[in-house]
PDB file of C-alpha atoms in Angstrom:
ATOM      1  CA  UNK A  26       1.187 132.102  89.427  1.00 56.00           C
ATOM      2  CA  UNK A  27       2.865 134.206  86.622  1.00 85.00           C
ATOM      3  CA  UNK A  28       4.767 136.249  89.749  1.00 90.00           C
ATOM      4  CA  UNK A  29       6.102 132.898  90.487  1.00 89.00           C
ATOM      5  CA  UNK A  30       7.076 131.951  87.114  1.00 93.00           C
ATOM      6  CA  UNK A  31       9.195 135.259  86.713  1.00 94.00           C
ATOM      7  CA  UNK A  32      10.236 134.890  90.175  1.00 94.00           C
ATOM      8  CA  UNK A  33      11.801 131.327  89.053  1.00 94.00           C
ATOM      9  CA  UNK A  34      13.061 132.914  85.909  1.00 96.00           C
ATOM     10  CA  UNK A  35      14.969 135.646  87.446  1.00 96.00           C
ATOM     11  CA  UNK A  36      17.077 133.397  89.855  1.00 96.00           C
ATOM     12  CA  UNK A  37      17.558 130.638  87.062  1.00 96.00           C
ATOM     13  CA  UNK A  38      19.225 133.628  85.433  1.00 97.00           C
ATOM     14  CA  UNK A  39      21.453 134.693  88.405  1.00 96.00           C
ATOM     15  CA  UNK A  40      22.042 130.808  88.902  1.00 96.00           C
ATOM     16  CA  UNK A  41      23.820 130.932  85.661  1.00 96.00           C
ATOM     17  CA  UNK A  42      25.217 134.031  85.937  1.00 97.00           C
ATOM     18  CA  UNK A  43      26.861 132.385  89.216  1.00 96.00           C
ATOM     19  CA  UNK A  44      27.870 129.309  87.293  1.00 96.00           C
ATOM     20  CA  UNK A  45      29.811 131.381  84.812  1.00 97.00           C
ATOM     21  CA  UNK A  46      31.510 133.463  87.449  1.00 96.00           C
ATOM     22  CA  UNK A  47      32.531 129.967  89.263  1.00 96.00           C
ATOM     23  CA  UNK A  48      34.729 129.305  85.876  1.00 96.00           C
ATOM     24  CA  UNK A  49      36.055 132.303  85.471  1.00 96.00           C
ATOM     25  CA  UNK A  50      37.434 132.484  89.487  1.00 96.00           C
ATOM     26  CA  UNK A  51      38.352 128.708  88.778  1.00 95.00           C
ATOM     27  CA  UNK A  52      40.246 130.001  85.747  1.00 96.00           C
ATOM     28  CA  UNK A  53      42.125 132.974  87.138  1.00 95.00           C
ATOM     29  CA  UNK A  54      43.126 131.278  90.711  1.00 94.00           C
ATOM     30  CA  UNK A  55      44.284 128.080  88.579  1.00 94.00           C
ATOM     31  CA  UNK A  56      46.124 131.328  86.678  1.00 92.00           C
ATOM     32  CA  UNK A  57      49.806 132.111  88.272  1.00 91.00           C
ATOM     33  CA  UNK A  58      50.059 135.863  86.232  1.00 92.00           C
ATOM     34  CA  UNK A  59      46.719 136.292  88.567  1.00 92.00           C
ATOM     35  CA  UNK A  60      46.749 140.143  90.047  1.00 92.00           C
ATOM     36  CA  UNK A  61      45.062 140.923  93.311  1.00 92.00           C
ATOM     37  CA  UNK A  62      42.540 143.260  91.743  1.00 93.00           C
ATOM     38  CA  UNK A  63      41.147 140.928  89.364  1.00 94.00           C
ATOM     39  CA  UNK A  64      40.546 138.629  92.207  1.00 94.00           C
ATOM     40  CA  UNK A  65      39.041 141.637  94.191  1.00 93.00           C
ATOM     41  CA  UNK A  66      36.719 142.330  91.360  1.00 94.00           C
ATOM     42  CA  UNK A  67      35.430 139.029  91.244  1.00 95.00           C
ATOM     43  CA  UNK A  68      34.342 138.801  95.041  1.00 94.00           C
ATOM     44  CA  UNK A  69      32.025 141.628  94.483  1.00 95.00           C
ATOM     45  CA  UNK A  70      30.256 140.183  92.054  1.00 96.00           C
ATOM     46  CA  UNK A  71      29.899 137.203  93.629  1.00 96.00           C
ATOM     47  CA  UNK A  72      28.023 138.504  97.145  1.00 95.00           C
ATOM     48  CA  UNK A  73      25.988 140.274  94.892  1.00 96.00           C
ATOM     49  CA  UNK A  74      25.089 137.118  93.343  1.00 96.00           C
ATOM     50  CA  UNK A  75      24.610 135.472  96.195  1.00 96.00           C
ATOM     51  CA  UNK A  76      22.530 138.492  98.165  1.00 95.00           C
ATOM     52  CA  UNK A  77      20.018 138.285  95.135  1.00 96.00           C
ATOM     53  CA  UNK A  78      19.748 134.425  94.797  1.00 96.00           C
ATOM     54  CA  UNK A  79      19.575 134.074  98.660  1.00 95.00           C
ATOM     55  CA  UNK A  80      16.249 136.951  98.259  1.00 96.00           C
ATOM     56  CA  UNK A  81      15.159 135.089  95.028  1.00 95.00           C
ATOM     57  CA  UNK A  82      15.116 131.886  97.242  1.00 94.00           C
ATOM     58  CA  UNK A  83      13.119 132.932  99.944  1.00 93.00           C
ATOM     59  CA  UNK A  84      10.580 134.113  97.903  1.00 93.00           C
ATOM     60  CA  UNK A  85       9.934 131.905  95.933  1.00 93.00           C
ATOM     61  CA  UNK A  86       9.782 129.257  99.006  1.00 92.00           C
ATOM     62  CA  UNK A  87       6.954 131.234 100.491  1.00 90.00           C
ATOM     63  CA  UNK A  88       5.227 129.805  97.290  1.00 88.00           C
ATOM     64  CA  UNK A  89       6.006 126.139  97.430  1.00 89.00           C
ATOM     65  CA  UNK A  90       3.526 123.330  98.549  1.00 90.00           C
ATOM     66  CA  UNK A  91       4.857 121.770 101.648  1.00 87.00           C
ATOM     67  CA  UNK A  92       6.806 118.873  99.843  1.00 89.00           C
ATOM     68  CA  UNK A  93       8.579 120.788  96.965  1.00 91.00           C
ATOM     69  CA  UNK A  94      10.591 122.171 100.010  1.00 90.00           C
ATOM     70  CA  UNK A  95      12.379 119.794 101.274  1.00 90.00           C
ATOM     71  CA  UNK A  96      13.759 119.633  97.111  1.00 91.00           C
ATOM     72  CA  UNK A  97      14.386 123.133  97.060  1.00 92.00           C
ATOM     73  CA  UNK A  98      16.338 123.152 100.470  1.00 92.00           C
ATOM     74  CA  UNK A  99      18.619 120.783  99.130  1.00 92.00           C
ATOM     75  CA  UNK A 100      19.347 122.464  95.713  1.00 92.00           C
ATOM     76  CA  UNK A 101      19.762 125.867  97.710  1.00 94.00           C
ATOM     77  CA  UNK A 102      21.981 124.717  99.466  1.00 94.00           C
ATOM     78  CA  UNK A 103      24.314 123.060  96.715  1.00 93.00           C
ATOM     79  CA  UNK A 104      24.712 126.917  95.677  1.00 93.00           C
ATOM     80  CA  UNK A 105      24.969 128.328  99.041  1.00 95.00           C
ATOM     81  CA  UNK A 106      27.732 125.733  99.619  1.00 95.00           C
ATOM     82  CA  UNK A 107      29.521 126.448  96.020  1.00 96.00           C
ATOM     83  CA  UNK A 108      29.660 130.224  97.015  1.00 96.00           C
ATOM     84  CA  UNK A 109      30.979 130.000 100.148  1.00 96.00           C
ATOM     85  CA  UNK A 110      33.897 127.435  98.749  1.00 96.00           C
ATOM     86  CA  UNK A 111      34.760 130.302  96.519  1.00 96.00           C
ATOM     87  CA  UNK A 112      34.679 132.908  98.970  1.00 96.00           C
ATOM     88  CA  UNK A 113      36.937 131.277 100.837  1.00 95.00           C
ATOM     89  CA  UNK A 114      39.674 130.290  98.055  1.00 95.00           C
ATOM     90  CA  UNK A 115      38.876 133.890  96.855  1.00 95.00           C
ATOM     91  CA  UNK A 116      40.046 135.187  99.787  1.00 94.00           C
ATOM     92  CA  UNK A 117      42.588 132.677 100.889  1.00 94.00           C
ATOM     93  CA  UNK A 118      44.420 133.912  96.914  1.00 94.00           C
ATOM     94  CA  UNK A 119      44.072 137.338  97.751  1.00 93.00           C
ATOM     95  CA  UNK A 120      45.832 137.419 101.050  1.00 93.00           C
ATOM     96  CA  UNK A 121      48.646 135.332  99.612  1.00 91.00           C
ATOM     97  CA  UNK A 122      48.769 137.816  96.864  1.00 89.00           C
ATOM     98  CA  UNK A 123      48.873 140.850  99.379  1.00 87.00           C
ATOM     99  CA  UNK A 124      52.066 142.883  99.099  1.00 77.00           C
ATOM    100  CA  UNK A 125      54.539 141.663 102.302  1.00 61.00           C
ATOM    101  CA  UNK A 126      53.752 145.124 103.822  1.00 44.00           C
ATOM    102  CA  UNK A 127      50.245 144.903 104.166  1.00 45.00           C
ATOM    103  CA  UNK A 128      50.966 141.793 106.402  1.00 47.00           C
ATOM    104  CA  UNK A 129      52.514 143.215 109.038  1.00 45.00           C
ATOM    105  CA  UNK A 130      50.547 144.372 112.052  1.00 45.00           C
ATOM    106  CA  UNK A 131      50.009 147.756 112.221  1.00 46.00           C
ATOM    107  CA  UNK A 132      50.370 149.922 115.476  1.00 44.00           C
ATOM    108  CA  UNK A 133      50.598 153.267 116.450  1.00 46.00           C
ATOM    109  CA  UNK A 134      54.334 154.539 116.722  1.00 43.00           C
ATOM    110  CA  UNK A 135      53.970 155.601 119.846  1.00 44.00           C
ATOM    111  CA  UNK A 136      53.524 152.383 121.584  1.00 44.00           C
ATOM    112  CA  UNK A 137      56.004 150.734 119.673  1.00 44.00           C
ATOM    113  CA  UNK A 138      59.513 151.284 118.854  1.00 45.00           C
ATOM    114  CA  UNK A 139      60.903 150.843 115.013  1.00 44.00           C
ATOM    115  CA  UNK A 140      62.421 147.723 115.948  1.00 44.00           C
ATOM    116  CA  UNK A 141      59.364 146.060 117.852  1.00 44.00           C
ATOM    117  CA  UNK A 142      57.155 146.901 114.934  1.00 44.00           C
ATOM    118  CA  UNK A 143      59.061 145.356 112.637  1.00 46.00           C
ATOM    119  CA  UNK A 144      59.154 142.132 114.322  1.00 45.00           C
ATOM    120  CA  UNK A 145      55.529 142.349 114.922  1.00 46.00           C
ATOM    121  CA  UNK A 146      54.100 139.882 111.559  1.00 50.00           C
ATOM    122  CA  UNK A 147      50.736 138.024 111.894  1.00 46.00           C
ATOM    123  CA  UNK A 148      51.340 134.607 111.854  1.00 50.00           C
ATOM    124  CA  UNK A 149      50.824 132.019 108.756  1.00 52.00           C
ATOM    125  CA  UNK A 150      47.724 130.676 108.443  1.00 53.00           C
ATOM    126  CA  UNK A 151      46.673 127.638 111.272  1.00 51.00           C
ATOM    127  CA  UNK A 152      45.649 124.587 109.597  1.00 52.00           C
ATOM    128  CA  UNK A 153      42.222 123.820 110.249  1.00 54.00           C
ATOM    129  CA  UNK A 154      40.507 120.536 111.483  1.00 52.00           C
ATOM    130  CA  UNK A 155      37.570 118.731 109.375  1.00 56.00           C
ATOM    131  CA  UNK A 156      35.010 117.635 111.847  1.00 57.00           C
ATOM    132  CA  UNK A 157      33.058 116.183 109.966  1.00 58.00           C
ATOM    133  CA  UNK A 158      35.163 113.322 109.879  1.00 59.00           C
ATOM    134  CA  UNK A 159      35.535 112.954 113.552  1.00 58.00           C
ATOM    135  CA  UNK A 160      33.611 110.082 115.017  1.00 63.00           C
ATOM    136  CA  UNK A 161      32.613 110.595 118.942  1.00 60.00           C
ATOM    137  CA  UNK A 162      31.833 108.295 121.686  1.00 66.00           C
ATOM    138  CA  UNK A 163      28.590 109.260 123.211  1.00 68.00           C
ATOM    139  CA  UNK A 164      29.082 109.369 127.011  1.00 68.00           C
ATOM    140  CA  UNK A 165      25.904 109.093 129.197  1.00 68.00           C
ATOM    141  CA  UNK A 166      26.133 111.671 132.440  1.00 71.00           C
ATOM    142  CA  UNK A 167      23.888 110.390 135.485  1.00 74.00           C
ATOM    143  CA  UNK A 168      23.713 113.550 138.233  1.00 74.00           C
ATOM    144  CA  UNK A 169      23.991 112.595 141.745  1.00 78.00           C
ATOM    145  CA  UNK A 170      22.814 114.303 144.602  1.00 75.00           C
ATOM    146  CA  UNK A 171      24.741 114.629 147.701  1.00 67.00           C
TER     147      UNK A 171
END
């Protein structure tokens, strides 16, 4: 039981380590002077974190009695979902941050002409749909032979 207890321990510590990290990111993407590098040296960190907590998690699950899961699930997943909302505005601040050059598609000059390749741009970023919200009419399908 003293495995477990260091086990528990050890990702408490990375939990907070994690918790810090989600205020600083807050800070510097609330932050206009913001650089690209300081936001690239935060990601790191971060799915390092995450890789170790994630490890952390699983083993100490294999410990649990059958109804501390279903608690630890849920409070695993509060992280999981906090990372992955930072990840995401991590990298949606870096790629508006990224130099007008680096957004252009890149091709080999042979293909293209100077003039095609500068037209060539990848285009802004598609708004994306919330499902979650959606409500669906369930439809009942009744196969007929022939």
């Amino acid at each position: 039981m003293d495995d477990f207890l260091k086990l528990e321990n050890k990702r408490s510590t990375y939990r907070a380590q994690l918790t810090k990290l989600f205020v600083k990111i807050d800070t510097d993407l609330n932050d206009q002077d913001t650089d690209l590098e300081t936001l690239k040296s935060e990601l790191e960190p971060l799915l390092i974190k995450d890789s170790t907590v994630k490890e952390l998690n699983s083993e100490i699950e294999k410990n649990l009695k059958p109804e501390e899961i279903e608690k630890e699930i849920d409070i695993c997943t509060k992280y999981e979902e906090k990372v992955i909302l930072y990840k995401i505005k991590l990298k949606k601040r870096m790629k508006q941050l990224q130099p007008d050059s680096d957004q252009n598609c890149s091709f080999n000059s042979s293909t293209l002409n100077s003039s095609e390749e500068n037209s060539v741009r990848i285009p802004p970023e598609i708004k994306t749909v919330n499902y979650q919200n959606l409500r669906f009419r369930k439809i009942m399908v009744i196969p007929i032979n022939i």
